[in-house]
């Protein structure tokens, strides 16, 4: 292909794989960067010239200045959180204009009632809680599917908007009071959102049509996934998932584009695994390995970019990546945070699972198997050298090369991008 391909970047694990860094890196080769699902549950970290930026809703092309960044129709957007994020960017001199930031008028709006309900349900669930980010994501997507949601477009008609919120609150207040919370008034729910909307108004438009036209005009598209494959509402470790379609195909339903628009799909994975919140995690370093998990957490600074919660840490799970490769149709993998494994050897790599006498080369996704299946490990020599300065594959210690090649061979798709530090340029291109 003579032109740069249209790409989807998707999390291949349970989120926080380093999608933001890769999207920032690839944005220089694209014209339009599109977030296609999720909301401010995401936390995407970019480190450019030593300065760290954490984005929650704004796409990771924003530091490039000349790109159009789109928050797609499939996203759920808290207008107050988005304004807060834009204010944070303004404080460091980034002031996107409507030429650089577009919010889909079809995107659903998260209001305080969604957040209250999210948190009240989690508090009531006790040990069965999902460990959500408390950002109102689940309740907002429920409203979308239940056809009682509020969309950005509704804010252009205040009387209609008010009626919609009134209708929604009738039911929400029954739920909230049954969970021991106080009922909410239409005014307290609506006022902060309407205030935020007044500032967001110039950025709202028909995102699907704009992206489609950009494509027809030969502009290069880059789709930025949030969360990860194993958190997909249909294909993930249900019910311990988020409420959206996090997989590559989600980009197309969100924007309303035909599948042929996309040329390349890259799955992002850490060189190990992390997970935030509850739910199965078969390669987690627990029990006798708990101390190892703690070392990895400190070395990789594995604390949530959105909630600050310590991330659960574990070994790299090849069968999970094989599952991801199939579900997303991955062309390649970007392997991130390889440097973090420094000094943590010998390295274990989960290459298969056994469950009730059978061997699986993909993570078996039934609830019983996710709890009972035993990981089968191969062990690799670790490395003690600092590899952050390496830029060519052959400069890496032989043991790192062997580990990377083993992952590639066992997952069955190439690793085309290898990250060795948080900085934009700390990469080994293959
Ligand atoms: P995302 O949600 O997938 O965008 O990932 P997060 O930003 O939540 O988490 C990834 C974290 O790892 C961020 O703090 C990044 O700055 C950092 N990071 C990304 N790539 C590397 C890498 O290769 N090495 C190290 N040490 N840190 C990295
Ligand atoms: P990025 O885009 C990691 C997890 C939560 C919880 C579950 C459901 O930064 O990779 P939700 O609030 O979405 O209803 O929570 O999903 N989760 C994430 N984990 N990275 C994320 O985003 C996540 N977004 C949600 O911890 O287990
Ligand atoms: Mg994150």
Tab-separated table of C-alpha atoms and ligand atoms in Angstrom:
chain	number	residue	atom	x	y	z
A	1	UNK	CA	0.000	0.000	0.000
A	2	UNK	CA	1.458	3.338	-0.994
A	3	UNK	CA	-0.558	5.325	1.529
A	4	UNK	CA	-0.330	4.876	5.285
A	5	UNK	CA	-2.969	2.307	6.385
A	6	UNK	CA	-6.063	3.088	8.425
A	7	UNK	CA	-5.366	1.390	11.742
A	8	UNK	CA	-7.206	0.231	14.809
A	9	UNK	CA	-5.217	0.094	18.049
A	10	UNK	CA	-6.854	-2.239	20.519
A	11	UNK	CA	-5.978	-3.426	24.019
A	12	UNK	CA	-5.172	-7.140	23.817
A	13	UNK	CA	-5.400	-7.815	27.574
A	14	UNK	CA	-7.372	-6.274	30.475
A	15	UNK	CA	-6.585	-2.618	29.724
A	16	UNK	CA	-3.660	-0.297	30.523
A	17	UNK	CA	-1.441	-2.026	27.976
A	18	UNK	CA	0.071	1.249	26.759
A	19	UNK	CA	-2.456	2.077	24.030
A	20	UNK	CA	-2.080	5.806	24.615
A	21	UNK	CA	1.659	5.725	24.037
A	22	UNK	CA	1.281	3.762	20.794
A	23	UNK	CA	-1.533	6.005	19.504
A	24	UNK	CA	0.521	9.132	20.282
A	25	UNK	CA	3.441	7.563	18.461
A	26	UNK	CA	1.399	6.571	15.377
A	27	UNK	CA	-0.624	9.795	15.296
A	28	UNK	CA	2.187	11.545	13.429
A	29	UNK	CA	1.338	9.231	10.502
A	30	UNK	CA	-2.453	9.842	10.644
A	31	UNK	CA	-4.832	12.748	10.029
A	32	UNK	CA	-7.766	11.763	12.223
A	33	UNK	CA	-7.548	10.043	15.626
A	34	UNK	CA	-10.787	8.511	16.893
A	35	UNK	CA	-11.791	7.235	20.335
A	36	UNK	CA	-14.582	4.777	19.634
A	37	UNK	CA	-15.959	3.508	22.961
A	38	UNK	CA	-15.804	3.805	26.710
A	39	UNK	CA	-15.578	7.022	28.642
A	40	UNK	CA	-13.575	8.517	31.462
A	41	UNK	CA	-13.028	5.017	32.867
A	42	UNK	CA	-9.997	5.043	30.532
A	43	UNK	CA	-6.673	6.570	31.506
A	44	UNK	CA	-4.171	6.852	28.660
A	45	UNK	CA	-0.719	8.113	29.554
A	46	UNK	CA	1.593	9.912	27.127
A	47	UNK	CA	5.135	10.905	27.985
A	48	UNK	CA	6.674	13.416	25.588
A	49	UNK	CA	9.989	15.105	26.319
A	50	UNK	CA	9.699	14.005	29.938
A	51	UNK	CA	6.263	15.565	30.401
A	52	UNK	CA	3.437	13.240	31.374
A	53	UNK	CA	-0.133	13.776	30.124
A	54	UNK	CA	-2.992	11.529	31.232
A	55	UNK	CA	-6.021	11.527	28.941
A	56	UNK	CA	-9.413	10.055	29.810
A	57	UNK	CA	-11.753	11.117	27.020
A	58	UNK	CA	-9.673	13.220	24.648
A	59	UNK	CA	-7.999	11.055	21.966
A	60	UNK	CA	-4.240	10.538	22.201
A	61	UNK	CA	-3.530	12.498	19.012
A	62	UNK	CA	-4.103	15.784	20.851
A	63	UNK	CA	-0.423	16.522	21.505
A	64	UNK	CA	0.278	16.705	17.778
A	65	UNK	CA	-1.596	19.964	17.235
A	66	UNK	CA	-2.492	19.376	13.581
A	67	UNK	CA	-4.767	16.315	13.908
A	68	UNK	CA	-8.523	16.056	14.133
A	69	UNK	CA	-9.372	14.182	17.364
A	70	UNK	CA	-12.817	12.616	17.438
A	71	UNK	CA	-14.856	11.348	20.378
A	72	UNK	CA	-17.086	8.897	18.545
A	73	UNK	CA	-20.803	8.105	18.832
A	74	UNK	CA	-20.070	4.889	20.763
A	75	UNK	CA	-18.422	6.763	23.634
A	76	UNK	CA	-20.176	7.772	26.843
A	77	UNK	CA	-19.098	11.258	27.828
A	78	UNK	CA	-19.286	13.035	31.158
A	79	UNK	CA	-19.353	16.692	30.030
A	80	UNK	CA	-18.027	17.941	33.368
A	81	UNK	CA	-15.097	15.484	33.283
A	82	UNK	CA	-14.357	16.423	29.668
A	83	UNK	CA	-14.260	20.134	30.504
A	84	UNK	CA	-11.981	19.395	33.434
A	85	UNK	CA	-9.680	17.487	31.095
A	86	UNK	CA	-9.686	20.324	28.562
A	87	UNK	CA	-8.874	22.807	31.337
A	88	UNK	CA	-5.941	20.602	32.338
A	89	UNK	CA	-4.682	20.611	28.751
A	90	UNK	CA	-5.130	24.392	28.508
A	91	UNK	CA	-2.969	24.773	31.621
A	92	UNK	CA	-0.077	23.224	29.690
A	93	UNK	CA	-0.726	25.272	26.573
A	94	UNK	CA	-2.889	22.843	24.593
A	95	UNK	CA	-6.046	24.582	23.432
A	96	UNK	CA	-7.846	22.495	20.809
A	97	UNK	CA	-10.183	24.360	18.467
A	98	UNK	CA	-13.201	22.741	16.774
A	99	UNK	CA	-10.798	21.927	13.905
A	100	UNK	CA	-8.902	19.673	16.301
A	101	UNK	CA	-11.596	18.223	18.538
A	102	UNK	CA	-14.997	16.880	17.515
A	103	UNK	CA	-17.541	15.308	19.863
A	104	UNK	CA	-20.231	13.146	18.288
A	105	UNK	CA	-23.723	14.565	18.799
A	106	UNK	CA	-24.901	10.935	19.069
A	107	UNK	CA	-22.525	10.195	21.972
A	108	UNK	CA	-24.391	9.433	25.175
A	109	UNK	CA	-23.977	11.767	28.105
A	110	UNK	CA	-23.056	10.601	31.590
A	111	UNK	CA	-24.863	12.576	34.266
A	112	UNK	CA	-24.378	12.501	38.033
A	113	UNK	CA	-27.312	10.072	38.337
A	114	UNK	CA	-25.275	7.472	36.419
A	115	UNK	CA	-22.288	7.878	38.708
A	116	UNK	CA	-24.396	7.689	41.872
A	117	UNK	CA	-26.033	4.516	40.610
A	118	UNK	CA	-22.702	2.949	39.576
A	119	UNK	CA	-21.224	3.584	43.034
A	120	UNK	CA	-24.361	2.635	44.983
A	121	UNK	CA	-24.589	-0.694	43.163
A	122	UNK	CA	-20.930	-1.467	43.754
A	123	UNK	CA	-21.259	-0.609	47.448
A	124	UNK	CA	-24.292	-2.875	47.740
A	125	UNK	CA	-22.644	-5.780	45.886
A	126	UNK	CA	-20.064	-6.483	48.606
A	127	UNK	CA	-17.692	-9.259	47.534
A	128	UNK	CA	-19.525	-9.654	44.226
A	129	UNK	CA	-18.573	-6.146	43.119
A	130	UNK	CA	-17.019	-5.695	39.669
A	131	UNK	CA	-14.555	-3.103	40.889
A	132	UNK	CA	-15.755	-0.480	38.399
A	133	UNK	CA	-14.107	2.898	38.101
A	134	UNK	CA	-17.274	4.519	39.494
A	135	UNK	CA	-17.509	6.795	36.470
A	136	UNK	CA	-21.102	5.849	35.606
A	137	UNK	CA	-20.101	3.847	32.540
A	138	UNK	CA	-22.384	0.826	33.089
A	139	UNK	CA	-25.549	2.828	33.870
A	140	UNK	CA	-24.981	5.127	30.862
A	141	UNK	CA	-24.636	2.201	28.451
A	142	UNK	CA	-27.682	0.557	30.055
A	143	UNK	CA	-29.673	3.687	29.269
A	144	UNK	CA	-28.371	3.674	25.700
A	145	UNK	CA	-29.577	0.124	25.067
A	146	UNK	CA	-32.782	0.682	27.035
A	147	UNK	CA	-33.536	3.681	24.766
A	148	UNK	CA	-33.821	6.101	27.646
A	149	UNK	CA	-30.357	7.646	27.298
A	150	UNK	CA	-29.432	11.310	26.924
A	151	UNK	CA	-27.332	12.302	23.907
A	152	UNK	CA	-25.269	15.415	23.274
A	153	UNK	CA	-27.677	16.373	20.497
A	154	UNK	CA	-30.494	16.552	23.067
A	155	UNK	CA	-28.802	19.526	24.745
A	156	UNK	CA	-29.663	21.705	21.736
A	157	UNK	CA	-33.349	21.411	22.749
A	158	UNK	CA	-33.567	22.281	26.485
A	159	UNK	CA	-37.272	21.421	26.877
A	160	UNK	CA	-36.831	17.989	25.293
A	161	UNK	CA	-33.684	17.406	27.343
A	162	UNK	CA	-35.468	18.231	30.578
A	163	UNK	CA	-38.317	15.876	29.773
A	164	UNK	CA	-35.842	13.081	28.999
A	165	UNK	CA	-33.991	13.551	32.282
A	166	UNK	CA	-37.268	13.730	34.213
A	167	UNK	CA	-38.367	10.455	32.631
A	168	UNK	CA	-35.059	8.763	33.379
A	169	UNK	CA	-34.931	10.041	36.958
A	170	UNK	CA	-38.332	8.582	37.854
A	171	UNK	CA	-36.830	5.126	37.582
A	172	UNK	CA	-33.326	6.036	38.810
A	173	UNK	CA	-34.694	7.526	42.021
A	174	UNK	CA	-36.554	4.299	42.811
A	175	UNK	CA	-33.296	2.413	42.352
A	176	UNK	CA	-31.185	4.924	44.260
A	177	UNK	CA	-33.495	5.078	47.274
A	178	UNK	CA	-33.774	1.282	47.335
A	179	UNK	CA	-29.963	1.230	47.596
A	180	UNK	CA	-30.061	3.639	50.549
A	181	UNK	CA	-29.154	6.774	48.591
A	182	UNK	CA	-31.149	9.994	48.447
A	183	UNK	CA	-33.308	10.825	45.471
A	184	UNK	CA	-31.969	13.393	42.987
A	185	UNK	CA	-33.760	16.401	41.534
A	186	UNK	CA	-33.823	17.208	37.829
A	187	UNK	CA	-32.108	20.518	38.522
A	188	UNK	CA	-29.160	19.105	40.423
A	189	UNK	CA	-28.606	16.476	37.730
A	190	UNK	CA	-28.995	18.816	34.790
A	191	UNK	CA	-27.448	22.119	35.899
A	192	UNK	CA	-23.730	21.131	35.895
A	193	UNK	CA	-24.102	19.287	32.586
A	194	UNK	CA	-25.890	22.204	30.896
A	195	UNK	CA	-23.209	24.570	32.129
A	196	UNK	CA	-20.486	22.337	30.713
A	197	UNK	CA	-22.419	21.906	27.470
A	198	UNK	CA	-22.352	25.667	26.835
A	199	UNK	CA	-18.555	25.478	26.557
A	200	UNK	CA	-18.553	22.194	24.635
A	201	UNK	CA	-21.212	23.320	22.121
A	202	UNK	CA	-18.754	24.417	19.376
A	203	UNK	CA	-17.106	20.985	19.388
A	204	UNK	CA	-20.268	18.945	18.808
A	205	UNK	CA	-21.018	17.628	15.337
A	206	UNK	CA	-21.819	14.653	13.157
A	207	UNK	CA	-18.695	12.598	13.830
A	208	UNK	CA	-19.705	9.616	11.688
A	209	UNK	CA	-20.195	11.776	8.594
A	210	UNK	CA	-16.993	13.762	9.193
A	211	UNK	CA	-14.825	10.656	9.606
A	212	UNK	CA	-16.444	9.007	6.604
A	213	UNK	CA	-15.762	12.061	4.439
A	214	UNK	CA	-12.188	12.298	5.699
A	215	UNK	CA	-11.733	8.700	4.565
A	216	UNK	CA	-13.219	9.411	1.132
A	217	UNK	CA	-10.865	12.382	0.830
A	218	UNK	CA	-7.892	10.091	1.389
A	219	UNK	CA	-7.119	11.140	4.968
A	220	UNK	CA	-5.524	8.532	7.227
A	221	UNK	CA	-7.595	7.277	10.166
A	222	UNK	CA	-6.291	5.970	13.483
A	223	UNK	CA	-8.787	4.382	15.884
A	224	UNK	CA	-7.916	4.335	19.572
A	225	UNK	CA	-9.452	1.575	21.664
A	226	UNK	CA	-10.042	1.944	25.376
A	227	UNK	CA	-10.016	-0.848	27.985
A	228	UNK	CA	-9.060	-4.193	26.485
A	229	UNK	CA	-10.314	-7.331	24.750
A	230	UNK	CA	-10.806	-9.294	27.963
A	231	UNK	CA	-13.023	-6.446	29.253
A	232	UNK	CA	-15.315	-6.570	26.189
A	233	UNK	CA	-18.969	-6.813	27.203
A	234	UNK	CA	-19.634	-9.762	24.860
A	235	UNK	CA	-16.274	-11.470	24.458
A	236	UNK	CA	-14.514	-10.684	27.733
A	237	UNK	CA	-14.412	-12.359	31.139
A	238	UNK	CA	-18.105	-11.684	31.714
A	239	UNK	CA	-19.521	-10.470	34.092
A	240	UNK	CA	-16.196	-8.893	35.130
A	241	UNK	CA	-16.062	-6.606	32.098
A	242	UNK	CA	-16.848	-3.047	31.114
A	243	UNK	CA	-20.094	-2.217	29.309
A	244	UNK	CA	-18.881	-1.532	25.780
A	245	UNK	CA	-17.563	-3.293	22.717
A	246	UNK	CA	-13.853	-2.795	23.297
A	247	UNK	CA	-12.696	-5.017	20.436
A	248	UNK	CA	-11.589	-3.836	16.994
A	249	UNK	CA	-15.029	-4.347	15.442
A	250	UNK	CA	-16.387	-1.848	17.984
A	251	UNK	CA	-14.661	0.939	16.064
A	252	UNK	CA	-16.853	0.290	13.051
A	253	UNK	CA	-20.202	0.055	14.863
A	254	UNK	CA	-19.351	3.173	16.829
A	255	UNK	CA	-18.573	5.356	13.841
A	256	UNK	CA	-20.945	3.696	11.406
A	257	UNK	CA	-18.248	2.664	8.943
A	258	UNK	CA	-17.999	-0.416	6.767
A	259	UNK	CA	-15.333	-2.959	7.784
A	260	UNK	CA	-13.352	-2.435	4.560
A	261	UNK	CA	-12.280	1.020	5.728
A	262	UNK	CA	-9.690	-0.555	8.027
A	263	UNK	CA	-6.397	-1.957	6.748
A	264	UNK	CA	-4.478	-2.895	9.849
A	265	UNK	CA	-5.287	-3.938	13.419
A	266	UNK	CA	-2.614	-3.782	16.108
A	267	UNK	CA	-3.103	-5.415	19.501
A	268	UNK	CA	-1.288	-3.776	22.401
A	269	UNK	CA	0.080	-5.997	25.162
A	270	UNK	CA	2.444	-5.567	28.047
A	271	UNK	CA	5.381	-7.970	28.276
A	272	UNK	CA	3.491	-9.226	31.352
A	273	UNK	CA	-0.144	-8.859	32.447
A	274	UNK	CA	-2.091	-6.541	34.734
A	275	UNK	CA	-5.710	-6.175	35.688
A	276	UNK	CA	-7.584	-3.595	37.814
A	277	UNK	CA	-10.815	-4.496	39.571
A	278	UNK	CA	-12.317	-7.903	40.299
A	279	UNK	CA	-12.539	-10.993	38.145
A	280	UNK	CA	-10.529	-13.983	36.972
A	281	UNK	CA	-6.816	-13.545	36.281
A	282	UNK	CA	-5.243	-16.999	35.982
A	283	UNK	CA	-1.585	-15.918	35.671
A	284	UNK	CA	-1.777	-13.479	38.598
A	285	UNK	CA	1.221	-13.509	40.936
A	286	UNK	CA	-0.464	-14.464	44.190
A	287	UNK	CA	0.366	-16.705	47.146
A	288	UNK	CA	4.062	-17.581	47.034
A	289	UNK	CA	4.459	-15.210	44.064
A	290	UNK	CA	2.819	-12.218	45.767
A	291	UNK	CA	6.205	-10.659	46.491
A	292	UNK	CA	7.084	-10.959	42.804
A	293	UNK	CA	3.818	-9.214	41.951
A	294	UNK	CA	4.728	-6.380	44.308
A	295	UNK	CA	8.151	-5.986	42.682
A	296	UNK	CA	6.539	-5.839	39.254
A	297	UNK	CA	3.952	-3.316	40.496
A	298	UNK	CA	6.690	-1.027	41.805
A	299	UNK	CA	8.963	-1.455	38.769
A	300	UNK	CA	6.117	-0.853	36.290
A	301	UNK	CA	4.391	1.787	38.454
A	302	UNK	CA	1.269	-0.303	38.162
A	303	UNK	CA	-1.268	2.003	39.765
A	304	UNK	CA	-4.420	2.991	37.876
A	305	UNK	CA	-4.174	6.151	35.764
A	306	UNK	CA	-7.844	6.894	36.521
A	307	UNK	CA	-8.500	5.636	40.047
A	308	UNK	CA	-4.974	5.235	41.467
A	309	UNK	CA	-5.819	1.670	42.526
A	310	UNK	CA	-2.922	-0.815	42.627
A	311	UNK	CA	-3.102	-2.994	39.514
A	312	UNK	CA	-2.991	-6.758	39.975
A	313	UNK	CA	0.147	-8.144	38.304
A	314	UNK	CA	0.903	-11.451	36.607
A	315	UNK	CA	2.872	-13.318	33.961
A	316	UNK	CA	2.279	-12.876	30.256
A	317	UNK	CA	-0.599	-15.040	29.072
A	318	UNK	CA	-0.065	-16.340	25.526
A	319	UNK	CA	-3.417	-18.188	25.346
A	320	UNK	CA	-5.170	-14.897	26.235
A	321	UNK	CA	-3.242	-13.173	23.434
A	322	UNK	CA	-4.189	-15.944	21.007
A	323	UNK	CA	-7.815	-15.407	21.964
A	324	UNK	CA	-7.346	-11.679	21.441
A	325	UNK	CA	-5.701	-12.242	18.069
A	326	UNK	CA	-8.698	-14.252	16.922
A	327	UNK	CA	-11.421	-11.978	18.318
A	328	UNK	CA	-9.850	-8.801	16.922
A	329	UNK	CA	-8.295	-10.195	13.747
A	330	UNK	CA	-4.926	-8.848	14.852
A	331	UNK	CA	-2.238	-8.312	12.209
A	332	UNK	CA	0.480	-7.703	14.764
A	333	UNK	CA	1.272	-7.052	18.389
A	334	UNK	CA	2.929	-4.079	20.028
A	335	UNK	CA	4.751	-5.388	23.103
A	336	UNK	CA	5.069	-2.680	25.742
A	337	UNK	CA	6.944	-2.242	29.032
A	338	UNK	CA	9.558	-4.860	28.190
A	339	UNK	CA	12.074	-2.826	30.233
A	340	UNK	CA	10.004	-3.420	33.377
A	341	UNK	CA	11.019	-7.109	33.452
A	342	UNK	CA	14.611	-6.081	34.183
A	343	UNK	CA	15.919	-8.037	37.180
A	344	UNK	CA	12.709	-10.058	37.562
A	345	UNK	CA	13.987	-13.268	35.968
A	346	UNK	CA	13.655	-16.158	35.517
A	347	UNK	CA	10.586	-15.190	33.488
A	348	UNK	CA	7.552	-17.412	33.319
A	349	UNK	CA	5.418	-17.450	30.193
A	350	UNK	CA	1.988	-19.088	30.230
A	351	UNK	CA	1.801	-21.093	26.986
A	352	UNK	CA	-1.353	-23.186	27.497
A	353	UNK	CA	-4.098	-24.113	29.972
A	354	UNK	CA	-5.276	-27.453	31.236
A	355	UNK	CA	-8.870	-27.874	32.345
A	356	UNK	CA	-10.619	-31.156	33.211
A	357	UNK	CA	-7.988	-33.258	31.473
A	358	UNK	CA	-7.909	-31.178	28.266
A	359	UNK	CA	-5.253	-28.761	27.030
A	360	UNK	CA	-6.224	-25.364	25.592
A	361	UNK	CA	-4.035	-23.044	23.528
A	362	UNK	CA	-6.584	-20.207	23.913
A	363	UNK	CA	-7.736	-18.962	27.306
A	364	UNK	CA	-10.950	-20.957	27.878
A	365	UNK	CA	-13.602	-18.296	28.503
A	366	UNK	CA	-16.371	-20.112	30.398
A	367	UNK	CA	-16.746	-18.909	34.014
A	368	UNK	CA	-15.820	-22.350	35.451
A	369	UNK	CA	-12.758	-22.698	33.225
A	370	UNK	CA	-11.590	-19.174	34.034
A	371	UNK	CA	-11.584	-20.086	37.708
A	372	UNK	CA	-10.385	-23.687	37.516
A	373	UNK	CA	-8.066	-23.925	34.496
A	374	UNK	CA	-4.365	-24.268	35.357
A	375	UNK	CA	-1.755	-22.267	33.476
A	376	UNK	CA	1.095	-24.261	31.905
A	377	UNK	CA	4.341	-22.303	32.085
A	378	UNK	CA	7.632	-22.273	30.209
A	379	UNK	CA	10.529	-20.551	31.912
A	380	UNK	CA	12.933	-18.122	30.256
A	381	UNK	CA	16.190	-16.588	31.358
A	382	UNK	CA	15.696	-13.010	32.566
A	383	UNK	CA	17.934	-9.974	32.080
A	384	UNK	CA	19.628	-7.550	34.420
A	385	UNK	CA	20.737	-4.818	32.006
A	386	UNK	CA	18.840	-1.555	31.551
A	387	UNK	CA	17.347	-1.799	28.043
A	388	UNK	CA	15.609	1.613	27.885
A	389	UNK	CA	18.381	2.955	25.676
A	390	UNK	CA	18.167	0.132	23.084
A	391	UNK	CA	16.768	1.129	19.686
A	392	UNK	CA	17.643	-1.883	17.527
A	393	UNK	CA	16.519	-5.439	18.186
A	394	UNK	CA	20.047	-6.776	17.943
A	395	UNK	CA	21.169	-4.392	20.702
A	396	UNK	CA	18.889	-6.123	23.215
A	397	UNK	CA	20.356	-8.800	25.513
A	398	UNK	CA	20.054	-12.269	23.926
A	399	UNK	CA	17.635	-13.379	26.662
A	400	UNK	CA	15.247	-10.510	25.822
A	401	UNK	CA	15.411	-11.398	22.129
A	402	UNK	CA	14.615	-15.033	22.966
A	403	UNK	CA	11.652	-14.056	25.176
A	404	UNK	CA	10.191	-11.751	22.508
A	405	UNK	CA	10.690	-14.339	19.760
A	406	UNK	CA	9.086	-17.017	21.939
A	407	UNK	CA	5.997	-14.842	22.510
A	408	UNK	CA	5.751	-14.102	18.820
A	409	UNK	CA	6.093	-17.767	17.822
A	410	UNK	CA	3.567	-18.973	20.372
A	411	UNK	CA	0.942	-16.309	19.696
A	412	UNK	CA	1.455	-16.841	15.982
A	413	UNK	CA	1.570	-13.205	14.826
A	414	UNK	CA	4.492	-10.812	14.549
A	415	UNK	CA	5.544	-8.350	17.217
A	416	UNK	CA	6.228	-5.292	15.081
A	417	UNK	CA	6.678	-2.729	17.819
A	418	UNK	CA	8.634	-3.138	21.033
A	419	UNK	CA	8.470	-0.493	23.747
A	420	UNK	CA	11.320	-0.173	26.259
A	421	UNK	CA	10.296	2.937	28.196
A	422	UNK	CA	7.371	5.330	28.686
A	423	UNK	CA	8.808	8.068	26.441
A	424	UNK	CA	7.526	8.610	22.912
A	425	UNK	CA	10.881	7.611	21.432
A	426	UNK	CA	11.780	4.738	23.751
A	427	UNK	CA	11.085	1.998	21.219
A	428	UNK	CA	12.796	-0.782	19.368
A	429	UNK	CA	11.335	-0.817	15.845
A	430	UNK	CA	11.390	-4.231	14.267
B	1	LIG	P1	-3.391	2.629	28.326
B	1	LIG	O1	-4.592	2.768	29.182
B	1	LIG	O2	-3.410	1.368	27.523
B	1	LIG	O3	-3.118	3.824	27.458
B	1	LIG	O4	-2.147	2.486	29.330
B	1	LIG	P2	-1.900	3.373	30.669
B	1	LIG	O5	-1.460	4.725	30.276
B	1	LIG	O6	-3.060	3.256	31.591
B	1	LIG	O7	-0.733	2.538	31.352
B	1	LIG	C1	0.480	2.328	30.730
B	1	LIG	C2	1.582	2.948	31.599
B	1	LIG	O8	2.826	2.435	31.203
B	1	LIG	C3	1.707	4.447	31.450
B	1	LIG	O9	2.115	4.982	32.678
B	1	LIG	C4	2.783	4.612	30.392
B	1	LIG	O10	3.503	5.849	30.518
B	1	LIG	C5	3.688	3.474	30.743
B	1	LIG	N1	4.437	2.881	29.622
B	1	LIG	C6	4.023	2.673	28.336
B	1	LIG	N2	4.972	1.998	27.650
B	1	LIG	C7	5.994	1.774	28.524
B	1	LIG	C8	7.234	1.091	28.432
B	1	LIG	O11	7.604	0.524	27.407
B	1	LIG	N3	8.014	1.056	29.553
B	1	LIG	C9	7.634	1.637	30.715
B	1	LIG	N4	8.448	1.546	31.758
B	1	LIG	N5	6.459	2.289	30.841
B	1	LIG	C10	5.649	2.344	29.766
B	2	LIG	P1	-7.810	1.939	29.748
B	2	LIG	O1	-8.443	2.507	28.507
B	2	LIG	C1	-8.084	-1.029	32.943
B	2	LIG	C2	-12.103	-2.015	34.390
B	2	LIG	C3	-12.466	-1.623	35.808
B	2	LIG	C4	-13.427	-2.743	36.165
B	2	LIG	C5	-14.168	-2.973	34.870
B	2	LIG	C6	-15.514	-2.268	34.760
B	2	LIG	O2	-7.024	2.918	30.527
B	2	LIG	O3	-7.090	0.676	29.434
B	2	LIG	P2	-16.188	0.279	34.387
B	2	LIG	O4	-15.900	1.507	35.196
B	2	LIG	O5	-15.696	0.354	32.988
B	2	LIG	O6	-17.627	-0.124	34.461
B	2	LIG	O7	-15.360	-0.897	35.128
B	2	LIG	O8	-13.305	-2.497	33.826
B	2	LIG	N1	-11.612	-0.906	33.543
B	2	LIG	C7	-10.348	-0.747	33.180
B	2	LIG	N2	-9.234	-1.441	33.508
B	2	LIG	N3	-7.991	-0.009	32.066
B	2	LIG	C8	-9.096	0.681	31.685
B	2	LIG	O9	-9.078	1.602	30.704
B	2	LIG	C9	-10.336	0.348	32.285
B	2	LIG	N4	-11.591	0.834	32.178
B	2	LIG	C10	-12.359	0.046	32.943
B	2	LIG	O10	-11.322	-1.621	36.645
B	2	LIG	O11	-12.708	-3.928	36.461
B	3	LIG	MG1	-5.108	3.059	31.192
